């Protein structure tokens, strides 16, 4: 009788590492992956005409038309119009032209201080 209790405890101890690995896979692999997928889906659903995007192929273009699952990009330098699937977008480029102007103004202040 004592052996059956010891065997039950031993078999539970044998499954504990498997249960621990299951929790590890869920919290450190599957959950972050689902979060990244949600962020990508949100980014793709928020695409709008006028956004500049970078595709997985490295192509950079301006969105000029969006249909159900496709978009038309205008690419420099000759304003070629190309049609791509929405899933090919890797990221949306954010233009910070206002920040660049502020940096240039700060640089001018520094130059004045150096002359004194």
PDB file of C-alpha atoms in Angstrom:
ATOM      1  CA  UNK A   1       0.000   0.000   0.000  1.00  0.00           C
ATOM      2  CA  UNK A   2       2.801   2.427   0.768  1.00  0.00           C
ATOM      3  CA  UNK A   3       4.280   1.827  -2.650  1.00  0.00           C
ATOM      4  CA  UNK A   4       1.153   3.014  -4.460  1.00  0.00           C
ATOM      5  CA  UNK A   5       1.307   6.373  -2.649  1.00  0.00           C
ATOM      6  CA  UNK A   6       4.994   6.733  -3.506  1.00  0.00           C
ATOM      7  CA  UNK A   7       4.317   5.814  -7.138  1.00  0.00           C
ATOM      8  CA  UNK A   8       1.553   8.403  -7.378  1.00  0.00           C
ATOM      9  CA  UNK A   9       3.809  11.100  -5.963  1.00  0.00           C
ATOM     10  CA  UNK A  10       6.599  10.042  -8.325  1.00  0.00           C
ATOM     11  CA  UNK A  11       4.372  10.195 -11.385  1.00  0.00           C
ATOM     12  CA  UNK A  12       3.103  13.649 -10.351  1.00  0.00           C
ATOM     13  CA  UNK A  13       6.703  14.768  -9.950  1.00  0.00           C
ATOM     14  CA  UNK A  14       7.421  13.461 -13.430  1.00  0.00           C
ATOM     15  CA  UNK A  15       4.645  15.587 -14.994  1.00  0.00           C
ATOM     16  CA  UNK A  16       5.544  18.762 -13.090  1.00  0.00           C
ATOM     17  CA  UNK A  17       8.359  19.760 -15.540  1.00  0.00           C
ATOM     18  CA  UNK A  18       5.957  19.263 -18.466  1.00  0.00           C
ATOM     19  CA  UNK A  19       3.360  21.490 -16.824  1.00  0.00           C
ATOM     20  CA  UNK A  20       6.058  24.079 -16.070  1.00  0.00           C
ATOM     21  CA  UNK A  21       7.210  24.042 -19.720  1.00  0.00           C
ATOM     22  CA  UNK A  22       3.587  24.489 -20.844  1.00  0.00           C
ATOM     23  CA  UNK A  23       3.240  27.626 -18.720  1.00  0.00           C
ATOM     24  CA  UNK A  24       6.619  28.889 -19.972  1.00  0.00           C
ATOM     25  CA  UNK A  25       5.597  28.404 -23.626  1.00  0.00           C
ATOM     26  CA  UNK A  26       2.290  30.160 -23.106  1.00  0.00           C
ATOM     27  CA  UNK A  27       3.550  33.222 -21.215  1.00  0.00           C
ATOM     28  CA  UNK A  28       6.899  33.730 -22.948  1.00  0.00           C
ATOM     29  CA  UNK A  29       6.188  32.564 -26.507  1.00  0.00           C
ATOM     30  CA  UNK A  30       2.513  32.386 -27.437  1.00  0.00           C
ATOM     31  CA  UNK A  31       1.164  35.407 -25.566  1.00  0.00           C
ATOM     32  CA  UNK A  32       3.800  37.894 -26.891  1.00  0.00           C
ATOM     33  CA  UNK A  33       3.282  36.523 -30.411  1.00  0.00           C
ATOM     34  CA  UNK A  34      -0.473  37.136 -30.189  1.00  0.00           C
ATOM     35  CA  UNK A  35       0.228  40.684 -28.948  1.00  0.00           C
ATOM     36  CA  UNK A  36       2.528  41.373 -31.943  1.00  0.00           C
ATOM     37  CA  UNK A  37      -0.076  39.950 -34.345  1.00  0.00           C
ATOM     38  CA  UNK A  38      -2.740  42.214 -32.866  1.00  0.00           C
ATOM     39  CA  UNK A  39      -0.476  45.279 -33.221  1.00  0.00           C
ATOM     40  CA  UNK A  40       0.231  44.416 -36.874  1.00  0.00           C
ATOM     41  CA  UNK A  41      -3.463  43.888 -37.625  1.00  0.00           C
ATOM     42  CA  UNK A  42      -4.303  47.231 -35.974  1.00  0.00           C
ATOM     43  CA  UNK A  43      -1.581  48.977 -38.021  1.00  0.00           C
ATOM     44  CA  UNK A  44      -2.855  47.455 -41.274  1.00  0.00           C
ATOM     45  CA  UNK A  45      -6.463  48.295 -40.531  1.00  0.00           C
ATOM     46  CA  UNK A  46      -5.541  51.920 -39.770  1.00  0.00           C
ATOM     47  CA  UNK A  47      -3.819  52.510 -43.135  1.00  0.00           C
ATOM     48  CA  UNK A  48      -5.187  55.532 -44.956  1.00  0.00           C
ATOM     49  CA  UNK A  49      -4.582  57.457 -48.157  1.00  0.00           C
ATOM     50  CA  UNK A  50      -1.557  59.718 -47.780  1.00  0.00           C
ATOM     51  CA  UNK A  51       0.422  57.413 -45.465  1.00  0.00           C
ATOM     52  CA  UNK A  52       3.991  56.590 -46.403  1.00  0.00           C
ATOM     53  CA  UNK A  53       4.714  52.896 -45.882  1.00  0.00           C
ATOM     54  CA  UNK A  54       7.632  50.487 -46.069  1.00  0.00           C
ATOM     55  CA  UNK A  55       6.877  47.058 -47.507  1.00  0.00           C
ATOM     56  CA  UNK A  56       8.573  43.791 -46.541  1.00  0.00           C
ATOM     57  CA  UNK A  57      10.440  43.973 -49.850  1.00  0.00           C
ATOM     58  CA  UNK A  58      11.986  47.302 -48.748  1.00  0.00           C
ATOM     59  CA  UNK A  59       9.962  49.403 -51.177  1.00  0.00           C
ATOM     60  CA  UNK A  60       8.871  52.798 -49.826  1.00  0.00           C
ATOM     61  CA  UNK A  61       5.778  54.435 -51.232  1.00  0.00           C
ATOM     62  CA  UNK A  62       2.861  56.774 -50.655  1.00  0.00           C
ATOM     63  CA  UNK A  63      -0.626  55.234 -50.484  1.00  0.00           C
ATOM     64  CA  UNK A  64      -2.866  56.878 -53.077  1.00  0.00           C
ATOM     65  CA  UNK A  65      -5.755  54.372 -53.098  1.00  0.00           C
ATOM     66  CA  UNK A  66      -7.020  51.634 -50.775  1.00  0.00           C
ATOM     67  CA  UNK A  67      -9.441  48.885 -51.756  1.00  0.00           C
ATOM     68  CA  UNK A  68     -10.642  45.872 -49.746  1.00  0.00           C
ATOM     69  CA  UNK A  69      -7.372  43.951 -49.487  1.00  0.00           C
ATOM     70  CA  UNK A  70      -5.158  45.881 -51.915  1.00  0.00           C
ATOM     71  CA  UNK A  71      -3.605  49.316 -52.093  1.00  0.00           C
ATOM     72  CA  UNK A  72      -1.998  51.418 -54.798  1.00  0.00           C
ATOM     73  CA  UNK A  73       1.365  52.988 -53.956  1.00  0.00           C
ATOM     74  CA  UNK A  74       3.067  55.888 -55.676  1.00  0.00           C
ATOM     75  CA  UNK A  75       6.822  55.348 -55.743  1.00  0.00           C
ATOM     76  CA  UNK A  76       9.518  57.927 -56.429  1.00  0.00           C
ATOM     77  CA  UNK A  77      11.293  59.140 -58.560  1.00  0.00           C
ATOM     78  CA  UNK A  78       8.975  58.790 -61.556  1.00  0.00           C
ATOM     79  CA  UNK A  79       5.666  58.504 -59.618  1.00  0.00           C
ATOM     80  CA  UNK A  80       5.045  54.914 -60.707  1.00  0.00           C
ATOM     81  CA  UNK A  81       1.775  53.436 -59.407  1.00  0.00           C
ATOM     82  CA  UNK A  82       2.085  49.884 -58.059  1.00  0.00           C
ATOM     83  CA  UNK A  83      -0.621  47.657 -56.572  1.00  0.00           C
ATOM     84  CA  UNK A  84       0.139  45.532 -53.495  1.00  0.00           C
ATOM     85  CA  UNK A  85      -1.749  43.447 -50.959  1.00  0.00           C
ATOM     86  CA  UNK A  86      -2.284  45.113 -47.577  1.00  0.00           C
ATOM     87  CA  UNK A  87      -0.429  42.321 -45.769  1.00  0.00           C
ATOM     88  CA  UNK A  88       2.815  43.354 -47.513  1.00  0.00           C
ATOM     89  CA  UNK A  89       3.119  46.488 -45.327  1.00  0.00           C
ATOM     90  CA  UNK A  90       5.859  46.191 -42.712  1.00  0.00           C
ATOM     91  CA  UNK A  91       5.546  49.625 -41.126  1.00  0.00           C
ATOM     92  CA  UNK A  92       4.105  53.098 -41.536  1.00  0.00           C
ATOM     93  CA  UNK A  93       6.684  55.888 -41.787  1.00  0.00           C
ATOM     94  CA  UNK A  94       6.027  58.801 -39.460  1.00  0.00           C
ATOM     95  CA  UNK A  95       7.228  62.157 -40.777  1.00  0.00           C
ATOM     96  CA  UNK A  96       8.417  64.477 -38.005  1.00  0.00           C
ATOM     97  CA  UNK A  97       8.945  67.654 -40.020  1.00  0.00           C
ATOM     98  CA  UNK A  98       7.953  69.878 -37.083  1.00  0.00           C
ATOM     99  CA  UNK A  99      10.597  68.312 -34.846  1.00  0.00           C
ATOM    100  CA  UNK A 100      13.283  68.894 -37.491  1.00  0.00           C
ATOM    101  CA  UNK A 101      12.451  72.630 -37.575  1.00  0.00           C
ATOM    102  CA  UNK A 102      12.745  72.866 -33.791  1.00  0.00           C
ATOM    103  CA  UNK A 103      16.153  71.164 -33.873  1.00  0.00           C
ATOM    104  CA  UNK A 104      17.417  73.622 -36.489  1.00  0.00           C
ATOM    105  CA  UNK A 105      16.246  76.555 -34.332  1.00  0.00           C
ATOM    106  CA  UNK A 106      18.092  75.077 -31.342  1.00  0.00           C
ATOM    107  CA  UNK A 107      21.259  74.768 -33.447  1.00  0.00           C
ATOM    108  CA  UNK A 108      21.078  78.481 -34.296  1.00  0.00           C
ATOM    109  CA  UNK A 109      20.915  79.351 -30.586  1.00  0.00           C
ATOM    110  CA  UNK A 110      24.005  77.272 -29.950  1.00  0.00           C
ATOM    111  CA  UNK A 111      25.923  79.051 -32.705  1.00  0.00           C
ATOM    112  CA  UNK A 112      25.084  82.445 -31.177  1.00  0.00           C
ATOM    113  CA  UNK A 113      26.289  81.288 -27.760  1.00  0.00           C
ATOM    114  CA  UNK A 114      29.591  80.090 -29.239  1.00  0.00           C
ATOM    115  CA  UNK A 115      30.321  83.515 -30.746  1.00  0.00           C
ATOM    116  CA  UNK A 116      30.183  85.223 -27.341  1.00  0.00           C
TER     117      UNK A 116
END
